N, CA and C atoms as an extended XYZ file, in Angstrom:
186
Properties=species:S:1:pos:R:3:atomname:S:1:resname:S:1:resid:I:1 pbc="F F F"
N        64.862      -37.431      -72.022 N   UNK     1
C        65.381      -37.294      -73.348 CA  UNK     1
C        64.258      -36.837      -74.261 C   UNK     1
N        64.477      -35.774      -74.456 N   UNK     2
C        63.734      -35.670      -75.983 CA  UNK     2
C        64.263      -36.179      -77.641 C   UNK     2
N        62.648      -36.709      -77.854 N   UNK     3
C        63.529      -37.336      -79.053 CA  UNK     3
C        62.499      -36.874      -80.319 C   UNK     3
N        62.786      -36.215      -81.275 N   UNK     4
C        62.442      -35.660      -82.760 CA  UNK     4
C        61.951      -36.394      -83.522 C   UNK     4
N        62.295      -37.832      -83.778 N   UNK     5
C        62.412      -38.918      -84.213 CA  UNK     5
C        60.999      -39.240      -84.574 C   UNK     5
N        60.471      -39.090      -86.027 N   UNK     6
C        59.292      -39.918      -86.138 CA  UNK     6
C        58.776      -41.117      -85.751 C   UNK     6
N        59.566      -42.029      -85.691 N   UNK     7
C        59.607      -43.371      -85.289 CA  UNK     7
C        59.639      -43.237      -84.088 C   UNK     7
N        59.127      -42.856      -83.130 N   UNK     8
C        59.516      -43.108      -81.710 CA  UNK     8
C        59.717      -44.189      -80.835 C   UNK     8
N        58.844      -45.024      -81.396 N   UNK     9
C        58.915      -46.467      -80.762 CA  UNK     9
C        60.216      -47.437      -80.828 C   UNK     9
N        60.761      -46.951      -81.662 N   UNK    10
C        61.854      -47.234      -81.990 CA  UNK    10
C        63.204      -46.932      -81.162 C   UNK    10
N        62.853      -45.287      -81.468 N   UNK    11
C        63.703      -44.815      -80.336 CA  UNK    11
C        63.882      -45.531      -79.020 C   UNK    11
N        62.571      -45.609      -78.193 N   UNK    12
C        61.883      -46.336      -77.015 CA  UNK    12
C        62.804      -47.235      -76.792 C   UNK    12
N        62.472      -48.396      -78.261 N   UNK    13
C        63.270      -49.424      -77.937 CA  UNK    13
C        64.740      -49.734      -77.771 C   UNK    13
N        65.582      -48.663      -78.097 N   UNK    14
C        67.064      -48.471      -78.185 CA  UNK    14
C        67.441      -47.949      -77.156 C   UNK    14
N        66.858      -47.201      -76.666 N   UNK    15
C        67.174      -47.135      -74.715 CA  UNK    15
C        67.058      -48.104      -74.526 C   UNK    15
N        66.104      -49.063      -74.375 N   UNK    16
C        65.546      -50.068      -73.455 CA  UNK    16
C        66.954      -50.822      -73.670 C   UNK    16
N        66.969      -51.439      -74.876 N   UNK    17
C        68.356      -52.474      -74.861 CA  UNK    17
C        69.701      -51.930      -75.028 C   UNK    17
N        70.036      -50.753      -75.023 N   UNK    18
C        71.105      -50.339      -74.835 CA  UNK    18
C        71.436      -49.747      -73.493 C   UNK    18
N        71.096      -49.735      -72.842 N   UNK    19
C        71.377      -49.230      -71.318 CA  UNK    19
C        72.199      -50.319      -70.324 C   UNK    19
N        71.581      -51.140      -70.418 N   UNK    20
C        72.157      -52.072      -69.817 CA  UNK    20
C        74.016      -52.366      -70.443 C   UNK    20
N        74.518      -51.707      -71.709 N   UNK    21
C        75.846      -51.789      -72.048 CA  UNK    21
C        76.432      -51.162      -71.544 C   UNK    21
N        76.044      -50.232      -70.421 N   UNK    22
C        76.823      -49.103      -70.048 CA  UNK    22
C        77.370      -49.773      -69.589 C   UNK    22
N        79.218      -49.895      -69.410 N   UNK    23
C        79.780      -50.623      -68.189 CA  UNK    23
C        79.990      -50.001      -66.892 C   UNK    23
N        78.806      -48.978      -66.394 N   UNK    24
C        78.449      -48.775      -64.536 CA  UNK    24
C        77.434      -49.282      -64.459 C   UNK    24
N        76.356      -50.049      -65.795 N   UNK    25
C        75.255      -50.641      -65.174 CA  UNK    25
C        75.455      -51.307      -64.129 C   UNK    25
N        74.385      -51.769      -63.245 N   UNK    26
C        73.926      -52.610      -61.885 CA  UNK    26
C        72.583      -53.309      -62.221 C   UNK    26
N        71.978      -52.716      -62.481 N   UNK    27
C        70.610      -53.224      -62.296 CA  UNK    27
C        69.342      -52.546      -63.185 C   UNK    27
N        68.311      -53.171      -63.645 N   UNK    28
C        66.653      -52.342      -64.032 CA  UNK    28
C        65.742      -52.645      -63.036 C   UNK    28
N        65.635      -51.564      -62.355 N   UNK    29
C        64.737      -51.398      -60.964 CA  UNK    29
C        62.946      -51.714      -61.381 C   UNK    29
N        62.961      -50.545      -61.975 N   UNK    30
C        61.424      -50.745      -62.995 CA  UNK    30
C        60.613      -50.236      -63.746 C   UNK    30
N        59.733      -50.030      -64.223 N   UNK    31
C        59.291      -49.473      -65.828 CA  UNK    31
C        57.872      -48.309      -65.093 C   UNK    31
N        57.993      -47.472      -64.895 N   UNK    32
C        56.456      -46.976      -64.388 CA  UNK    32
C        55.874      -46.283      -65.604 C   UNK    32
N        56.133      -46.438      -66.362 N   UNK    33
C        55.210      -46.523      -68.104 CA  UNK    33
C        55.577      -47.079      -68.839 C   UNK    33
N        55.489      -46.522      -70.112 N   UNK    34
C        56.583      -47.257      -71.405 CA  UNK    34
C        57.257      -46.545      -72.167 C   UNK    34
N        57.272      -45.196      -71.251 N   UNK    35
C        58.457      -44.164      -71.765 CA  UNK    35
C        59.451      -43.905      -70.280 C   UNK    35
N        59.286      -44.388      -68.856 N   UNK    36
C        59.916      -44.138      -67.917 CA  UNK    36
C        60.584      -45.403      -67.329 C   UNK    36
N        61.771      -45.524      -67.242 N   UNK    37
C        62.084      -46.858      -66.540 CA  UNK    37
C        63.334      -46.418      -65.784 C   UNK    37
N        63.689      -47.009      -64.613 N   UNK    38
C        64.687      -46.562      -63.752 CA  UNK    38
C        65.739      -47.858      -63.457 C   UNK    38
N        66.650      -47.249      -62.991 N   UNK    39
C        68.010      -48.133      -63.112 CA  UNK    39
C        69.151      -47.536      -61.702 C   UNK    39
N        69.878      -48.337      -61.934 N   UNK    40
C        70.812      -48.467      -60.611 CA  UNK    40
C        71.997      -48.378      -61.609 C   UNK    40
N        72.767      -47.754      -61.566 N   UNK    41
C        74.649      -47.779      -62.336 CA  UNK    41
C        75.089      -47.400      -60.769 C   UNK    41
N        76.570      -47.500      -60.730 N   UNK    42
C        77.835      -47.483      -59.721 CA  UNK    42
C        78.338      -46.240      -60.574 C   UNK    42
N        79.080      -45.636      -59.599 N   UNK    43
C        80.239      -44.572      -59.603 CA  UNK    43
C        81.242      -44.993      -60.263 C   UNK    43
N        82.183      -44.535      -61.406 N   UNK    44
C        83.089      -44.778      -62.219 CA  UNK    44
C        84.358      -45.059      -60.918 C   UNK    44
N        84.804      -46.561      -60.406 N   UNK    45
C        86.019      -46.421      -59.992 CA  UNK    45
C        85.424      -46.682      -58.459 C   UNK    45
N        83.922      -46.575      -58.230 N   UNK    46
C        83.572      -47.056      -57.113 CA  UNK    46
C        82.558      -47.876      -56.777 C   UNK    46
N        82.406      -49.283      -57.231 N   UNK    47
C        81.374      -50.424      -57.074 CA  UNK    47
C        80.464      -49.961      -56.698 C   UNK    47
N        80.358      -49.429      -54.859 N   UNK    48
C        79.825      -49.890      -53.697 CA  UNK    48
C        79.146      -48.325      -53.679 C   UNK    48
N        78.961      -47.489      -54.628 N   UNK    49
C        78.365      -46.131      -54.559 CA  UNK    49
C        77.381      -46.363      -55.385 C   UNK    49
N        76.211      -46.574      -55.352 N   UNK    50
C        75.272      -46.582      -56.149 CA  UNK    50
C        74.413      -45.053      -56.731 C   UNK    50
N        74.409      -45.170      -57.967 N   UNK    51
C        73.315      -43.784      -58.336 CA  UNK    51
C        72.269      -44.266      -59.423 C   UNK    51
N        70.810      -43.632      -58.654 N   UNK    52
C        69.636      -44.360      -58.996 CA  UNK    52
C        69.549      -43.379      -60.688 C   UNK    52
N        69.313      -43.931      -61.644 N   UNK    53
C        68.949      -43.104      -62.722 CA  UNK    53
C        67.560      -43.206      -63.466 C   UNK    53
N        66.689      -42.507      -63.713 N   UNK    54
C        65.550      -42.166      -64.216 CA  UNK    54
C        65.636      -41.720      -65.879 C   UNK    54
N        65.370      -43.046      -66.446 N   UNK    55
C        65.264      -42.547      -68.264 CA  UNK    55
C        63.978      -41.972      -68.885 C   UNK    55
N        63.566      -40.846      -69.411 N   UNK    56
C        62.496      -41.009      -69.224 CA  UNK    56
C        62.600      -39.744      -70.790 C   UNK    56
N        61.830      -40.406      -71.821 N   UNK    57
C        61.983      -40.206      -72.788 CA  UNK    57
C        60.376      -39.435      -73.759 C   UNK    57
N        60.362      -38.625      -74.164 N   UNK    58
C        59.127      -37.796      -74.596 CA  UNK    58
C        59.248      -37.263      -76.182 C   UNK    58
N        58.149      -37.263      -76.660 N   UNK    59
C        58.803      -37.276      -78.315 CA  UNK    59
C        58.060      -35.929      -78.952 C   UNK    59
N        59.360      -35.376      -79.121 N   UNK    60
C        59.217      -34.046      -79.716 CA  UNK    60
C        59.145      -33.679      -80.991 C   UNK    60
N        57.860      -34.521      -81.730 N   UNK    61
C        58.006      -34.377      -83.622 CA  UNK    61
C        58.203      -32.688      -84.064 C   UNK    61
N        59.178      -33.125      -85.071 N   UNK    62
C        59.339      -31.857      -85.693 CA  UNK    62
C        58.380      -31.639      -87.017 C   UNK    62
């Protein structure tokens, strides 16, 4: 994600606690900085299908 956003840290932090609302979350696997963290969600309609997702967020001041 690129984000414009002067505040970036901010930004940062609104992934961090909003991800987990998705209702295909599963799981937070783990953080390999403090702009990259990875996650586990399910297939819409299929539990038992897992897809690994990579958030990984970079700040593009305008």
């Amino acid at each position: 994600m690129f984000v414009p956003n002067k505040d970036f840290s901010s930004a940062v932090d609104v992934a961090k606690s909003s991800v987990n609302e998705h209702e295909n979350f599963i799981k937070f696997v783990n953080e390999k900085d403090e702009t990259w963290f990875n996650y586990e969600f399910h297939l819409n309609g299929d539990r038992n299908r897992t897809v690994k997702i990579a958030v990984m967020l970079y700040h593009t001041p305008r």
